[in-house]
mmCIF file of C-alpha atoms and ligand atoms in Angstrom:
data_model
loop_
_atom_site.group_PDB
_atom_site.id
_atom_site.type_symbol
_atom_site.label_atom_id
_atom_site.label_comp_id
_atom_site.label_asym_id
_atom_site.label_seq_id
_atom_site.Cartn_x
_atom_site.Cartn_y
_atom_site.Cartn_z
ATOM 1 C CA MET F 359 0.142 -0.110 -0.129
ATOM 2 C CA ALA F 360 0.705 3.856 0.398
ATOM 3 C CA LYS F 361 2.810 5.894 -2.406
ATOM 4 C CA ASN F 362 0.136 8.131 -1.728
ATOM 5 C CA ILE F 363 1.070 11.936 -1.962
ATOM 6 C CA ILE F 364 -0.972 13.667 0.952
ATOM 7 C CA LEU F 365 -1.533 17.365 1.039
ATOM 8 C CA ILE F 366 -1.551 18.991 4.320
ATOM 9 C CA GLY F 367 -2.092 22.729 5.241
ATOM 10 C CA PHE F 368 -4.249 25.451 6.479
ATOM 11 C CA MET F 369 -8.082 25.993 5.722
ATOM 12 C CA GLY F 370 -8.375 27.595 2.224
ATOM 13 C CA VAL F 371 -4.860 27.027 1.262
ATOM 14 C CA GLY F 372 -5.873 25.352 -1.847
ATOM 15 C CA LYS F 373 -5.173 21.497 -0.857
ATOM 16 C CA GLY F 374 -7.995 20.210 -2.853
ATOM 17 C CA ARG F 375 -7.517 22.541 -6.084
ATOM 18 C CA THR F 376 -3.782 21.854 -5.948
ATOM 19 C CA ALA F 377 -4.558 17.566 -5.522
ATOM 20 C CA ARG F 378 -6.866 17.978 -8.607
ATOM 21 C CA ALA F 379 -4.435 19.492 -10.476
ATOM 22 C CA LEU F 380 -1.562 17.443 -9.811
ATOM 23 C CA ALA F 381 -3.795 14.163 -10.055
ATOM 24 C CA ASP F 382 -4.813 15.326 -13.580
ATOM 25 C CA ARG F 383 -0.857 15.994 -14.344
ATOM 26 C CA THR F 384 -0.133 12.378 -12.959
ATOM 27 C CA ARG F 385 -2.642 10.518 -14.151
ATOM 28 C CA ARG F 386 -3.780 9.710 -10.665
ATOM 29 C CA TYR F 387 -6.874 9.467 -8.627
ATOM 30 C CA THR F 388 -7.720 11.828 -6.077
ATOM 31 C CA VAL F 389 -10.019 12.253 -2.773
ATOM 32 C CA ASP F 390 -10.329 14.516 -0.152
ATOM 33 C CA THR F 391 -10.586 13.405 3.987
ATOM 34 C CA ASP F 392 -13.320 16.074 4.270
ATOM 35 C CA ASP F 393 -15.439 14.454 1.328
ATOM 36 C CA LEU F 394 -14.991 11.006 2.984
ATOM 37 C CA ILE F 395 -16.129 11.676 6.085
ATOM 38 C CA GLU F 396 -19.436 13.397 4.857
ATOM 39 C CA THR F 397 -20.251 10.371 2.767
ATOM 40 C CA MET F 398 -19.283 8.329 5.770
ATOM 41 C CA VAL F 399 -21.621 9.770 8.152
ATOM 42 C CA LYS F 400 -24.012 11.684 5.725
ATOM 43 C CA MET F 401 -23.798 14.938 7.520
ATOM 44 C CA LYS F 402 -21.754 17.887 6.458
ATOM 45 C CA ILE F 403 -18.572 19.294 8.277
ATOM 46 C CA ARG F 404 -20.345 22.086 9.833
ATOM 47 C CA THR F 405 -22.805 19.840 11.361
ATOM 48 C CA ILE F 406 -20.891 17.397 12.377
ATOM 49 C CA PHE F 407 -18.885 20.187 14.721
ATOM 50 C CA ALA F 408 -22.472 21.922 15.720
ATOM 51 C CA GLU F 409 -24.021 18.456 16.740
ATOM 52 C CA HIS F 410 -21.340 16.275 17.896
ATOM 53 C CA GLY F 411 -18.246 18.578 18.650
ATOM 54 C CA GLU F 412 -14.687 18.383 17.139
ATOM 55 C CA PRO F 413 -13.635 15.284 19.358
ATOM 56 C CA TYR F 414 -16.365 13.233 17.063
ATOM 57 C CA PHE F 415 -14.820 14.917 14.005
ATOM 58 C CA ARG F 416 -11.178 14.043 15.057
ATOM 59 C CA GLU F 417 -12.309 10.671 15.857
ATOM 60 C CA LEU F 418 -13.726 10.259 12.204
ATOM 61 C CA GLU F 419 -10.424 11.941 10.729
ATOM 62 C CA GLN F 420 -8.681 8.981 12.550
ATOM 63 C CA ARG F 421 -10.972 6.341 11.039
ATOM 64 C CA THR F 422 -10.680 8.160 7.585
ATOM 65 C CA ALA F 423 -6.714 7.619 8.144
ATOM 66 C CA ASP F 424 -6.858 3.857 9.019
ATOM 67 C CA TRP F 425 -9.328 3.125 5.928
ATOM 68 C CA LEU F 426 -6.673 5.258 3.640
ATOM 69 C CA ARG F 427 -3.903 3.057 5.254
ATOM 70 C CA LYS F 428 -5.593 -0.163 4.633
ATOM 71 C CA ASN F 429 -7.414 0.605 1.172
ATOM 72 C CA VAL F 430 -5.664 3.184 -0.758
ATOM 73 C CA SER F 431 -2.509 3.484 -2.564
ATOM 74 C CA ASN F 432 -1.007 5.599 -5.612
ATOM 75 C CA THR F 433 -3.534 8.453 -4.740
ATOM 76 C CA ILE F 434 -3.481 12.225 -4.280
ATOM 77 C CA VAL F 435 -5.013 12.692 -1.118
ATOM 78 C CA SER F 436 -6.043 16.511 -0.394
ATOM 79 C CA THR F 437 -6.934 16.595 3.699
ATOM 80 C CA GLY F 438 -8.779 18.842 6.082
ATOM 81 C CA GLY F 439 -6.621 21.304 7.933
ATOM 82 C CA GLY F 440 -6.191 19.416 11.178
ATOM 83 C CA PHE F 441 -6.023 16.106 9.513
ATOM 84 C CA PHE F 442 -2.360 15.757 10.088
ATOM 85 C CA GLN F 443 -2.729 15.176 13.570
ATOM 86 C CA VAL F 444 -3.923 11.811 13.162
ATOM 87 C CA ASN F 445 -1.538 9.048 14.514
ATOM 88 C CA ASN F 446 1.091 7.959 11.743
ATOM 89 C CA ILE F 447 0.405 10.107 9.159
ATOM 90 C CA SER F 448 3.766 9.087 7.423
ATOM 91 C CA LYS F 449 2.498 5.612 6.830
ATOM 92 C CA LEU F 450 -0.174 7.237 4.760
ATOM 93 C CA GLY F 451 2.239 8.319 2.028
ATOM 94 C CA LYS F 452 4.432 11.099 1.429
ATOM 95 C CA ILE F 453 3.499 14.210 2.891
ATOM 96 C CA VAL F 454 3.321 17.794 1.038
ATOM 97 C CA TYR F 455 2.986 20.745 3.169
ATOM 98 C CA LEU F 456 1.115 23.878 1.229
ATOM 99 C CA HIS F 457 2.237 26.874 2.835
ATOM 100 C CA SER F 458 1.031 30.652 2.699
ATOM 101 C CA SER F 459 1.260 33.365 5.481
ATOM 102 C CA VAL F 460 -2.031 33.183 7.395
ATOM 103 C CA GLU F 461 -2.682 36.985 6.039
ATOM 104 C CA GLY F 462 -2.625 35.702 2.612
ATOM 105 C CA ILE F 463 -4.767 32.872 3.058
ATOM 106 C CA LEU F 464 -7.432 34.880 4.856
ATOM 107 C CA GLU F 465 -7.316 37.710 2.348
ATOM 108 C CA ALA F 466 -7.862 35.187 -0.490
ATOM 109 C CA ILE F 467 -10.531 33.845 1.376
ATOM 110 C CA MET F 468 -12.450 37.455 1.713
ATOM 111 C CA ALA F 469 -11.601 38.264 -1.895
ATOM 112 C CA HIS F 470 -13.572 35.194 -3.158
ATOM 113 C CA PRO F 471 -16.767 35.724 -4.650
ATOM 114 C CA LYS F 472 -18.140 33.206 -2.551
ATOM 115 C CA ALA F 473 -15.953 34.131 0.534
ATOM 116 C CA GLU F 474 -19.521 33.771 2.317
ATOM 117 C CA LYS F 475 -20.269 30.542 1.924
ATOM 118 C CA LYS F 476 -16.667 29.215 2.136
ATOM 119 C CA ILE F 477 -16.365 31.086 6.027
ATOM 120 C CA LYS F 478 -19.764 29.348 6.826
ATOM 121 C CA LYS F 479 -18.690 25.942 5.788
ATOM 122 C CA ARG F 480 -15.303 25.865 8.193
ATOM 123 C CA PRO F 481 -16.436 26.232 12.150
ATOM 124 C CA LEU F 482 -12.728 26.937 13.005
ATOM 125 C CA LEU F 483 -12.784 30.193 10.734
ATOM 126 C CA GLN F 484 -15.677 31.881 12.255
ATOM 127 C CA ASP F 485 -13.386 34.244 14.281
ATOM 128 C CA LEU F 486 -10.178 35.389 12.488
ATOM 129 C CA ASP F 487 -8.139 35.987 15.422
ATOM 130 C CA GLN F 488 -8.857 32.313 16.707
ATOM 131 C CA ALA F 489 -7.792 31.327 13.377
ATOM 132 C CA ARG F 490 -4.648 33.265 13.315
ATOM 133 C CA ALA F 491 -3.940 31.679 16.629
ATOM 134 C CA LEU F 492 -4.265 28.124 15.323
ATOM 135 C CA PHE F 493 -2.391 28.766 12.576
ATOM 136 C CA LYS F 494 0.755 30.282 14.958
ATOM 137 C CA GLN F 495 0.414 26.735 16.722
ATOM 138 C CA ARG F 496 0.123 24.466 13.581
ATOM 139 C CA LEU F 497 2.699 25.919 11.569
ATOM 140 C CA PRO F 498 5.567 24.350 13.428
ATOM 141 C CA LEU F 499 3.293 20.936 13.484
ATOM 142 C CA TYR F 500 2.994 20.971 9.653
ATOM 143 C CA ARG F 501 6.660 21.652 9.166
ATOM 144 C CA LYS F 502 7.288 18.871 11.515
ATOM 145 C CA VAL F 503 5.487 15.891 9.622
ATOM 146 C CA SER F 504 5.883 17.113 6.225
ATOM 147 C CA ASP F 505 8.438 15.567 3.714
ATOM 148 C CA ILE F 506 8.401 18.867 1.140
ATOM 149 C CA GLU F 507 7.191 22.024 1.786
ATOM 150 C CA ILE F 508 5.860 24.044 -1.223
ATOM 151 C CA SER F 509 5.036 28.096 -0.922
ATOM 152 C CA VAL F 510 1.601 28.810 -2.903
ATOM 153 C CA GLU F 511 1.057 32.250 -1.845
ATOM 154 C CA GLY F 512 0.721 34.491 -4.986
ATOM 155 C CA ARG F 513 1.112 31.431 -7.111
ATOM 156 C CA THR F 514 -1.688 29.817 -9.370
ATOM 157 C CA ILE F 515 -2.364 26.465 -8.657
ATOM 158 C CA GLU F 516 -0.909 25.138 -12.385
ATOM 159 C CA ASP F 517 2.586 26.766 -11.203
ATOM 160 C CA VAL F 518 2.425 24.857 -7.653
ATOM 161 C CA ALA F 519 1.086 21.495 -9.465
ATOM 162 C CA ASP F 520 4.183 21.815 -12.350
ATOM 163 C CA GLU F 521 6.668 22.237 -9.088
ATOM 164 C CA LEU F 522 5.362 19.333 -7.004
ATOM 165 C CA GLN F 523 5.236 17.320 -10.021
ATOM 166 C CA LYS F 524 8.927 17.482 -10.362
ATOM 167 C CA ARG F 525 9.711 17.662 -6.730
ATOM 168 C CA ILE F 526 7.886 14.363 -6.033
ATOM 169 C CA LYS F 527 9.460 12.154 -8.960
ATOM 170 C CA LYS F 528 12.879 13.062 -6.524
ATOM 171 C CA LEU F 529 11.242 11.483 -3.426
HETATM 172 C C1 LIG P 1997 -10.429 22.253 9.869
HETATM 173 C C2 LIG P 1997 -10.271 22.175 8.315
HETATM 174 C C3 LIG P 1997 -11.532 22.042 7.628
HETATM 175 C C4 LIG P 1997 -12.314 20.797 8.104
HETATM 176 C C5 LIG P 1997 -12.744 21.183 9.361
HETATM 177 C C6 LIG P 1997 -11.560 21.419 10.369
HETATM 178 C C7 LIG P 1997 -9.306 21.955 10.706
HETATM 179 O O1 LIG P 1997 -10.848 21.311 6.384
HETATM 180 O O2 LIG P 1997 -11.787 19.506 7.856
HETATM 181 O O3 LIG P 1997 -13.339 22.167 9.569
HETATM 182 O O4 LIG P 1997 -9.081 21.617 11.622
HETATM 183 O O5 LIG P 1997 -8.338 23.023 10.100
HETATM 184 P P1 LIG P 1997 -10.171 22.390 5.113
HETATM 185 O O6 LIG P 1997 -8.625 22.846 5.357
HETATM 186 O O7 LIG P 1997 -10.423 21.977 3.857
HETATM 187 O O8 LIG P 1997 -11.195 23.970 5.120
#
């Protein structure tokens, strides 16, 4: 198993879009952990947090990680911003951290035509100061678990995916 590429990074940094662009270039499948969770429990992330709380959501992330480890290979996996905290994430594949400053991320979300929807669906983005604090706390942890770090700030998805395609070949 494994040989997957796991994209990690803060909310709104572009993990899903980058995963799709990379999957396209490398002719691999792509899956997203939040999508898998929503399908598994037939609830939106926002509802899971509101009705069952964050600890339950983290349990679902762990279940998803265990399932991926046993069943998925050769796939580009995009993840929720806190997924990197599951046990033994490195067993799932090579870990790529997509980096941008938190202000860069927040500005990009605010400037998006669907900004309201993007914020509404993310329970941990309701309070921007709390989001900034969360980023600060997570930054060293993202860096610690990753095999590759790539800066995405001010770059197009295509440009990032091109660089990633080259770099994962060397892993
Ligand atoms: C979370 C990020 C979200 C989602 C959930 C929790 C986090 O995914 O998994 O709201 O803990 O950072 P995105 O990174 O796709 O927004």
